[in-house]
Coordinates of N, CA, C and O in Angstrom, one line a residue:
Q1 N -11.5 2.8 -16.9 CA -10.5 3.7 -16.5 C -10.4 3.8 -15.0 O -11.5 3.6 -14.3
L2 N -9.3 4.2 -14.5 CA -9.1 4.4 -13.1 C -9.8 5.6 -12.6 O -9.7 6.7 -13.1
Q3 N -10.6 5.5 -11.5 CA -11.3 6.6 -10.9 C -10.8 6.8 -9.5 O -10.6 5.8 -8.7
L4 N -10.6 8.0 -9.1 CA -10.0 8.3 -7.8 C -10.8 9.4 -7.0 O -11.3 10.3 -7.6
V5 N -11.0 9.2 -5.7 CA -11.8 10.1 -4.9 C -11.0 10.4 -3.6 O -10.7 9.5 -2.9
E6 N -10.7 11.7 -3.4 CA -10.0 12.1 -2.3 C -10.9 12.5 -1.2 O -12.1 13.0 -1.4
S7 N -10.5 12.5 0.1 CA -11.2 13.0 1.2 C -10.2 13.2 2.4 O -9.1 12.8 2.3
G8 N -10.7 13.9 3.4 CA -9.9 14.1 4.6 C -9.4 15.5 4.8 O -8.7 15.8 5.8
G9 N -9.6 16.3 3.8 CA -9.1 17.7 4.0 C -9.9 18.5 5.0 O -11.0 18.0 5.5
G10 N -9.5 19.7 5.3 CA -10.1 20.5 6.3 C -9.3 21.7 6.7 O -8.2 21.9 6.1
S11 N -9.7 22.3 7.8 CA -8.9 23.5 8.3 C -8.3 23.1 9.6 O -8.9 22.4 10.5
V12 N -7.0 23.5 9.8 CA -6.3 23.1 11.0 C -5.3 24.3 11.3 O -4.9 25.0 10.5
Q13 N -5.0 24.4 12.6 CA -4.0 25.4 13.1 C -2.6 24.9 12.7 O -2.3 23.7 12.6
A14 N -1.7 25.8 12.6 CA -0.3 25.4 12.3 C 0.2 24.5 13.4 O -0.1 24.7 14.6
G15 N 0.9 23.5 13.0 CA 1.4 22.4 13.9 C 0.5 21.2 14.0 O 0.9 20.2 14.6
G16 N -0.7 21.4 13.5 CA -1.7 20.3 13.5 C -1.4 19.2 12.5 O -0.5 19.3 11.7
S17 N -2.3 18.2 12.4 CA -2.2 17.1 11.5 C -3.5 16.8 10.8 O -4.6 17.1 11.3
L18 N -3.4 16.3 9.6 CA -4.5 15.8 8.8 C -4.1 14.5 8.1 O -2.9 14.3 7.8
R19 N -5.0 13.6 7.8 CA -4.8 12.4 7.1 C -5.7 12.4 5.9 O -6.9 12.3 6.0
L20 N -5.1 12.5 4.7 CA -5.9 12.4 3.4 C -6.0 11.0 2.9 O -5.1 10.2 3.1
S21 N -7.1 10.7 2.3 CA -7.4 9.4 1.7 C -7.7 9.5 0.3 O -8.4 10.5 -0.1
C22 N -7.3 8.5 -0.5 CA -7.6 8.5 -1.9 C -8.1 7.0 -2.2 O -7.3 6.1 -2.2
V23 N -9.4 6.9 -2.5 CA -10.0 5.6 -2.8 C -10.0 5.4 -4.3 O -10.5 6.2 -5.1
A24 N -9.4 4.3 -4.8 CA -9.3 4.0 -6.2 C -10.4 3.0 -6.6 O -10.8 2.1 -5.8
S25 N -10.8 3.0 -7.8 CA -11.9 2.2 -8.3 C -11.4 0.8 -8.6 O -12.3 -0.1 -8.9
E26 N -10.1 0.6 -8.7 CA -9.6 -0.8 -8.9 C -8.3 -0.9 -8.2 O -7.7 0.0 -7.7
Y27 N -7.8 -2.2 -8.1 CA -6.6 -2.5 -7.5 C -5.4 -1.8 -8.2 O -5.2 -2.0 -9.3
T28 N -4.6 -1.0 -7.4 CA -3.5 -0.3 -8.0 C -2.1 -0.8 -7.6 O -1.1 -0.4 -8.2
Y29 N -2.0 -1.6 -6.6 CA -0.8 -1.9 -6.0 C 0.3 -2.5 -7.0 O 1.4 -2.1 -7.0
S30 N -0.2 -3.4 -7.9 CA 0.8 -4.1 -8.8 C 0.9 -3.5 -10.2 O 1.8 -3.9 -10.9
A31 N 0.1 -2.4 -10.5 CA 0.1 -1.9 -11.8 C 0.3 -0.4 -12.0 O 0.6 0.0 -13.1
Y32 N 0.0 0.3 -10.9 CA 0.0 1.8 -11.1 C 1.1 2.4 -10.2 O 1.4 2.0 -9.1
T33 N 1.6 3.5 -10.7 CA 2.3 4.5 -9.8 C 1.3 5.5 -9.4 O 0.6 6.1 -10.2
M34 N 1.2 5.7 -8.1 CA 0.3 6.7 -7.5 C 1.0 7.8 -6.9 O 2.1 7.7 -6.4
A35 N 0.3 9.0 -6.8 CA 1.0 10.2 -6.3 C 0.0 11.2 -5.7 O -1.2 11.1 -6.0
W36 N 0.5 12.0 -4.9 CA -0.2 13.2 -4.4 C 0.4 14.5 -4.9 O 1.6 14.6 -4.9
F37 N -0.4 15.4 -5.4 CA 0.0 16.7 -5.8 C -0.8 17.7 -5.0 O -1.8 17.4 -4.4
R38 N -0.3 19.0 -5.1 CA -1.1 20.1 -4.4 C -0.9 21.3 -5.3 O 0.0 21.5 -6.0
Q39 N -1.9 22.2 -5.2 CA -1.9 23.4 -5.9 C -2.5 24.5 -5.1 O -3.7 24.5 -4.7
A40 N -1.7 25.5 -4.8 CA -2.1 26.7 -4.0 C -2.6 27.8 -5.0 O -2.1 27.8 -6.1
P41 N -3.4 28.7 -4.5 CA -3.8 29.8 -5.4 C -2.6 30.6 -6.0 O -1.7 31.0 -5.2
G42 N -2.7 30.8 -7.3 CA -1.6 31.5 -8.0 C -0.3 30.8 -8.2 O 0.6 31.3 -8.7
K43 N -0.3 29.5 -7.9 CA 0.9 28.7 -8.0 C 0.6 27.4 -8.9 O -0.6 27.0 -9.0
E44 N 1.6 26.9 -9.5 CA 1.4 25.7 -10.3 C 1.3 24.4 -9.5 O 1.7 24.4 -8.3
R45 N 0.7 23.4 -10.1 CA 0.6 22.2 -9.3 C 1.9 21.5 -9.1 O 2.7 21.4 -10.0
E46 N 2.2 21.1 -7.9 CA 3.5 20.5 -7.6 C 3.3 19.1 -7.0 O 2.3 18.8 -6.3
G47 N 4.3 18.2 -7.2 CA 4.3 16.9 -6.7 C 4.6 16.9 -5.2 O 5.5 17.7 -4.8
V48 N 3.9 16.1 -4.4 CA 4.2 16.0 -3.0 C 4.8 14.7 -2.6 O 5.8 14.6 -1.8
A49 N 4.2 13.6 -3.1 CA 4.7 12.3 -2.7 C 4.2 11.3 -3.7 O 3.2 11.5 -4.5
S50 N 4.8 10.1 -3.8 CA 4.4 9.1 -4.7 C 4.7 7.7 -4.2 O 5.6 7.5 -3.3
L51 N 4.0 6.7 -4.7 CA 4.2 5.3 -4.4 C 4.3 4.6 -5.8 O 3.6 4.9 -6.7
R52 N 5.2 3.6 -5.9 CA 5.4 2.9 -7.1 C 4.9 1.5 -7.0 O 4.7 1.0 -5.9
P53 N 4.6 0.8 -8.1 CA 4.0 -0.5 -8.1 C 4.7 -1.5 -7.2 O 6.0 -1.5 -7.2
N54 N 4.0 -2.4 -6.5 CA 4.5 -3.4 -5.7 C 5.3 -2.8 -4.5 O 6.1 -3.6 -3.9
G55 N 5.1 -1.6 -4.2 CA 5.8 -1.0 -3.1 C 7.3 -0.9 -3.2 O 8.1 -0.9 -2.2
T56 N 7.8 -0.8 -4.5 CA 9.2 -0.8 -4.7 C 9.9 0.4 -4.2 O 11.1 0.4 -3.9
S57 N 9.2 1.6 -4.1 CA 9.8 2.8 -3.7 C 8.8 3.8 -3.3 O 7.6 3.8 -3.7
K58 N 9.2 4.7 -2.4 CA 8.4 5.9 -2.0 C 9.2 7.1 -2.2 O 10.4 7.1 -2.2
Y59 N 8.5 8.2 -2.5 CA 9.1 9.5 -2.6 C 8.3 10.6 -1.9 O 7.1 10.6 -2.0
T60 N 9.0 11.5 -1.3 CA 8.4 12.7 -0.8 C 9.2 13.9 -1.2 O 10.5 13.9 -1.2
A61 N 8.6 15.0 -1.5 CA 9.2 16.2 -1.9 C 10.0 16.8 -0.7 O 9.7 16.7 0.4
D62 N 11.1 17.6 -1.1 CA 11.9 18.2 0.0 C 11.1 19.1 0.9 O 11.4 19.1 2.1
S63 N 10.1 19.8 0.4 CA 9.3 20.7 1.2 C 8.5 20.1 2.3 O 8.1 20.7 3.2
V64 N 8.2 18.8 2.1 CA 7.4 18.1 3.1 C 8.1 16.9 3.8 O 7.5 16.3 4.7
R65 N 9.3 16.6 3.3 CA 10.0 15.4 3.9 C 10.2 15.6 5.4 O 10.6 16.6 5.9
G66 N 9.9 14.5 6.1 CA 10.0 14.5 7.6 C 8.7 14.9 8.2 O 8.5 14.7 9.4
R67 N 7.7 15.5 7.5 CA 6.4 15.8 8.0 C 5.3 15.0 7.4 O 4.3 14.7 8.1
F68 N 5.4 14.7 6.1 CA 4.3 14.0 5.4 C 4.8 12.6 5.1 O 6.0 12.3 4.8
T69 N 3.9 11.6 5.2 CA 4.2 10.2 4.9 C 3.1 9.6 4.0 O 1.9 9.8 4.2
V70 N 3.5 9.0 2.9 CA 2.6 8.4 2.0 C 2.5 6.9 2.2 O 3.6 6.3 2.5
S71 N 1.4 6.3 2.2 CA 1.2 4.9 2.5 C -0.1 4.4 1.8 O -0.8 5.1 1.2
Q72 N -0.3 3.1 1.8 CA -1.5 2.5 1.2 C -2.0 1.3 1.9 O -1.2 0.6 2.6
D73 N -3.3 1.1 1.8 CA -3.9 -0.1 2.3 C -4.4 -0.9 1.0 O -5.4 -0.5 0.4
N74 N -3.7 -1.9 0.7 CA -4.0 -2.7 -0.6 C -5.4 -3.3 -0.6 O -6.0 -3.3 -1.6
A75 N -5.8 -3.8 0.6 CA -7.1 -4.4 0.6 C -8.2 -3.5 0.4 O -9.3 -3.9 -0.1
K76 N -8.0 -2.2 0.7 CA -9.1 -1.2 0.5 C -8.9 -0.3 -0.7 O -9.7 0.6 -1.0
N77 N -7.8 -0.6 -1.5 CA -7.5 0.2 -2.7 C -7.4 1.7 -2.3 O -7.9 2.5 -3.1
T78 N -6.8 2.0 -1.2 CA -6.7 3.3 -0.7 C -5.3 3.8 -0.5 O -4.5 3.0 0.1
I79 N -5.0 5.0 -0.9 CA -3.7 5.6 -0.7 C -3.9 6.7 0.3 O -4.9 7.5 0.2
Y80 N -2.9 6.9 1.2 CA -3.0 7.9 2.3 C -1.9 8.9 2.2 O -0.8 8.6 1.7
L81 N -2.2 10.0 2.7 CA -1.1 11.0 2.9 C -1.3 11.6 4.4 O -2.2 12.3 4.6
Q82 N -0.4 11.1 5.3 CA -0.4 11.6 6.6 C 0.4 12.9 6.7 O 1.6 12.9 6.3
M83 N -0.2 14.0 7.1 CA 0.4 15.3 7.2 C 0.5 15.7 8.6 O -0.5 16.0 9.3
N84 N 1.7 15.8 9.1 CA 2.0 16.3 10.5 C 2.7 17.6 10.5 O 3.4 18.0 9.5
N85 N 2.7 18.3 11.6 CA 3.3 19.6 11.7 C 3.0 20.5 10.6 O 3.9 21.1 9.9
L86 N 1.8 20.7 10.3 CA 1.4 21.5 9.1 C 1.7 22.9 9.3 O 1.7 23.5 10.4
K87 N 2.0 23.6 8.1 CA 2.4 25.0 8.1 C 1.5 25.7 7.2 O 0.9 25.1 6.3
P88 N 1.4 27.0 7.3 CA 0.5 27.8 6.4 C 0.8 27.6 5.0 O -0.1 27.6 4.1
D89 N 2.1 27.4 4.6 CA 2.5 27.2 3.2 C 2.0 25.9 2.7 O 2.0 25.6 1.5
D90 N 1.5 25.0 3.5 CA 0.9 23.7 3.1 C -0.5 23.9 2.6 O -1.1 23.0 2.0
T91 N -1.1 25.1 2.8 CA -2.5 25.4 2.3 C -2.6 25.2 0.8 O -1.8 25.9 0.1
A92 N -3.5 24.4 0.4 CA -3.6 24.1 -1.1 C -4.8 23.1 -1.3 O -5.3 22.5 -0.3
M93 N -5.1 22.9 -2.5 CA -6.0 21.8 -2.9 C -5.1 20.6 -3.2 O -4.1 20.7 -4.0
Y94 N -5.4 19.5 -2.6 CA -4.6 18.3 -2.7 C -5.3 17.3 -3.6 O -6.4 17.0 -3.4
Y95 N -4.5 16.8 -4.6 CA -5.0 15.9 -5.6 C -4.3 14.5 -5.5 O -3.1 14.4 -5.4
C96 N -5.1 13.5 -5.7 CA -4.6 12.1 -5.9 C -4.5 11.9 -7.4 O -5.3 12.3 -8.2
A97 N -3.4 11.2 -7.8 CA -3.2 10.9 -9.2 C -2.6 9.6 -9.5 O -2.0 9.0 -8.6
G98 N -2.8 9.0 -10.7 CA -2.2 7.7 -11.0 C -1.8 7.6 -12.4 O -2.3 8.3 -13.3
R99 N -0.9 6.7 -12.7 CA -0.6 6.3 -14.1 C -0.2 4.8 -14.1 O 0.3 4.3 -13.1
L100 N -0.3 4.2 -15.3 CA 0.1 2.8 -15.4 C 1.6 2.7 -15.4 O 2.3 3.5 -16.0
G101 N 2.1 1.6 -14.8 CA 3.5 1.3 -14.9 C 4.3 1.8 -13.8 O 3.9 2.6 -12.9
L102 N 5.5 1.3 -13.8 CA 6.5 1.6 -12.7 C 7.3 2.8 -13.3 O 8.2 2.7 -14.1
Y103 N 6.9 4.0 -12.8 CA 7.5 5.3 -13.3 C 8.5 5.8 -12.3 O 8.2 6.0 -11.1
Y104 N 9.7 6.1 -12.8 CA 10.8 6.7 -12.0 C 11.1 8.1 -12.4 O 12.1 8.6 -11.8
G105 N 10.4 8.7 -13.2 CA 10.6 10.1 -13.7 C 10.3 11.1 -12.6 O 9.8 10.8 -11.5
L106 N 10.5 12.4 -13.0 CA 10.1 13.5 -12.1 C 8.6 13.5 -11.9 O 7.8 13.1 -12.8
L107 N 8.2 13.9 -10.7 CA 6.8 14.0 -10.3 C 6.1 15.2 -11.0 O 5.9 16.2 -10.3
A108 N 5.8 15.0 -12.2 CA 5.2 16.1 -13.0 C 3.7 15.8 -13.3 O 3.4 14.6 -13.7
P109 N 2.8 16.7 -13.2 CA 1.4 16.5 -13.5 C 1.2 15.9 -14.9 O 0.3 15.0 -15.0
S110 N 1.9 16.3 -15.9 CA 1.7 15.8 -17.2 C 1.9 14.4 -17.4 O 1.5 13.8 -18.4
M111 N 2.6 13.7 -16.5 CA 3.0 12.3 -16.6 C 1.9 11.4 -16.0 O 2.0 10.2 -16.1
F112 N 0.9 12.0 -15.4 CA -0.2 11.2 -14.8 C -1.5 11.4 -15.5 O -1.9 12.5 -15.8
S113 N -2.1 10.3 -15.7 CA -3.3 10.2 -16.6 C -4.6 10.3 -15.8 O -5.7 10.7 -16.4
Y114 N -4.7 9.8 -14.6 CA -5.9 9.7 -13.8 C -5.8 10.6 -12.6 O -4.8 10.6 -11.8
W115 N -6.9 11.4 -12.3 CA -6.9 12.4 -11.3 C -8.2 12.4 -10.5 O -9.3 12.1 -11.1
G116 N -8.1 12.6 -9.2 CA -9.3 12.9 -8.4 C -9.7 14.3 -8.5 O -9.1 15.1 -9.2
Q117 N -10.8 14.7 -7.8 CA -11.3 16.0 -7.8 C -10.7 17.0 -6.8 O -10.8 18.2 -6.9
G118 N -9.9 16.4 -5.9 CA -9.2 17.2 -5.0 C -9.9 17.4 -3.6 O -11.1 17.3 -3.5
T119 N -9.1 17.7 -2.6 CA -9.6 18.0 -1.3 C -8.8 19.1 -0.7 O -7.6 19.2 -0.8
Q120 N -9.6 20.1 -0.1 CA -8.9 21.3 0.3 C -8.3 21.2 1.7 O -8.9 20.7 2.6
V121 N -7.1 21.7 1.8 CA -6.4 21.7 3.1 C -6.0 23.2 3.4 O -5.4 23.9 2.6
T122 N -6.5 23.7 4.5 CA -6.2 25.1 4.9 C -5.5 25.1 6.3 O -6.1 24.5 7.3
V123 N -4.4 25.7 6.4 CA -3.6 25.8 7.6 C -3.5 27.3 8.0 O -2.9 28.1 7.3
S124 N -3.9 27.6 9.2 CA -3.9 28.9 9.7 C -2.7 29.1 10.7 O -2.4 28.2 11.4
S125 N -2.1 30.3 10.8 CA -1.0 30.6 11.6 C -1.5 31.0 13.0 O -2.7 31.4 13.2

């Protein structure tokens, strides 16, 4: 089974930047749809960004578009989330997720089978 490990979270002032990494236990580029989710206290888990197999498409949620960028290093089996111009509302636990296949549906947690443990991002005003 696919194993995922996130890192790169931390505390930052509003307007700052962080780069999250997700290291996968196997090659995901040609077989998996990968995604980033986040969950703030008292709120449900929401989709942030996704990558589809073979780099066919990328997606970012309206709330982060223009500030966050998802990318990957195929040789390292690593997916990244570059977060710029961070806002206090971005404070959340960020999770890396994956599923087999080229998935074009809504970015819902129930559609993803493999999850990392999460990395905390805290943005102060």
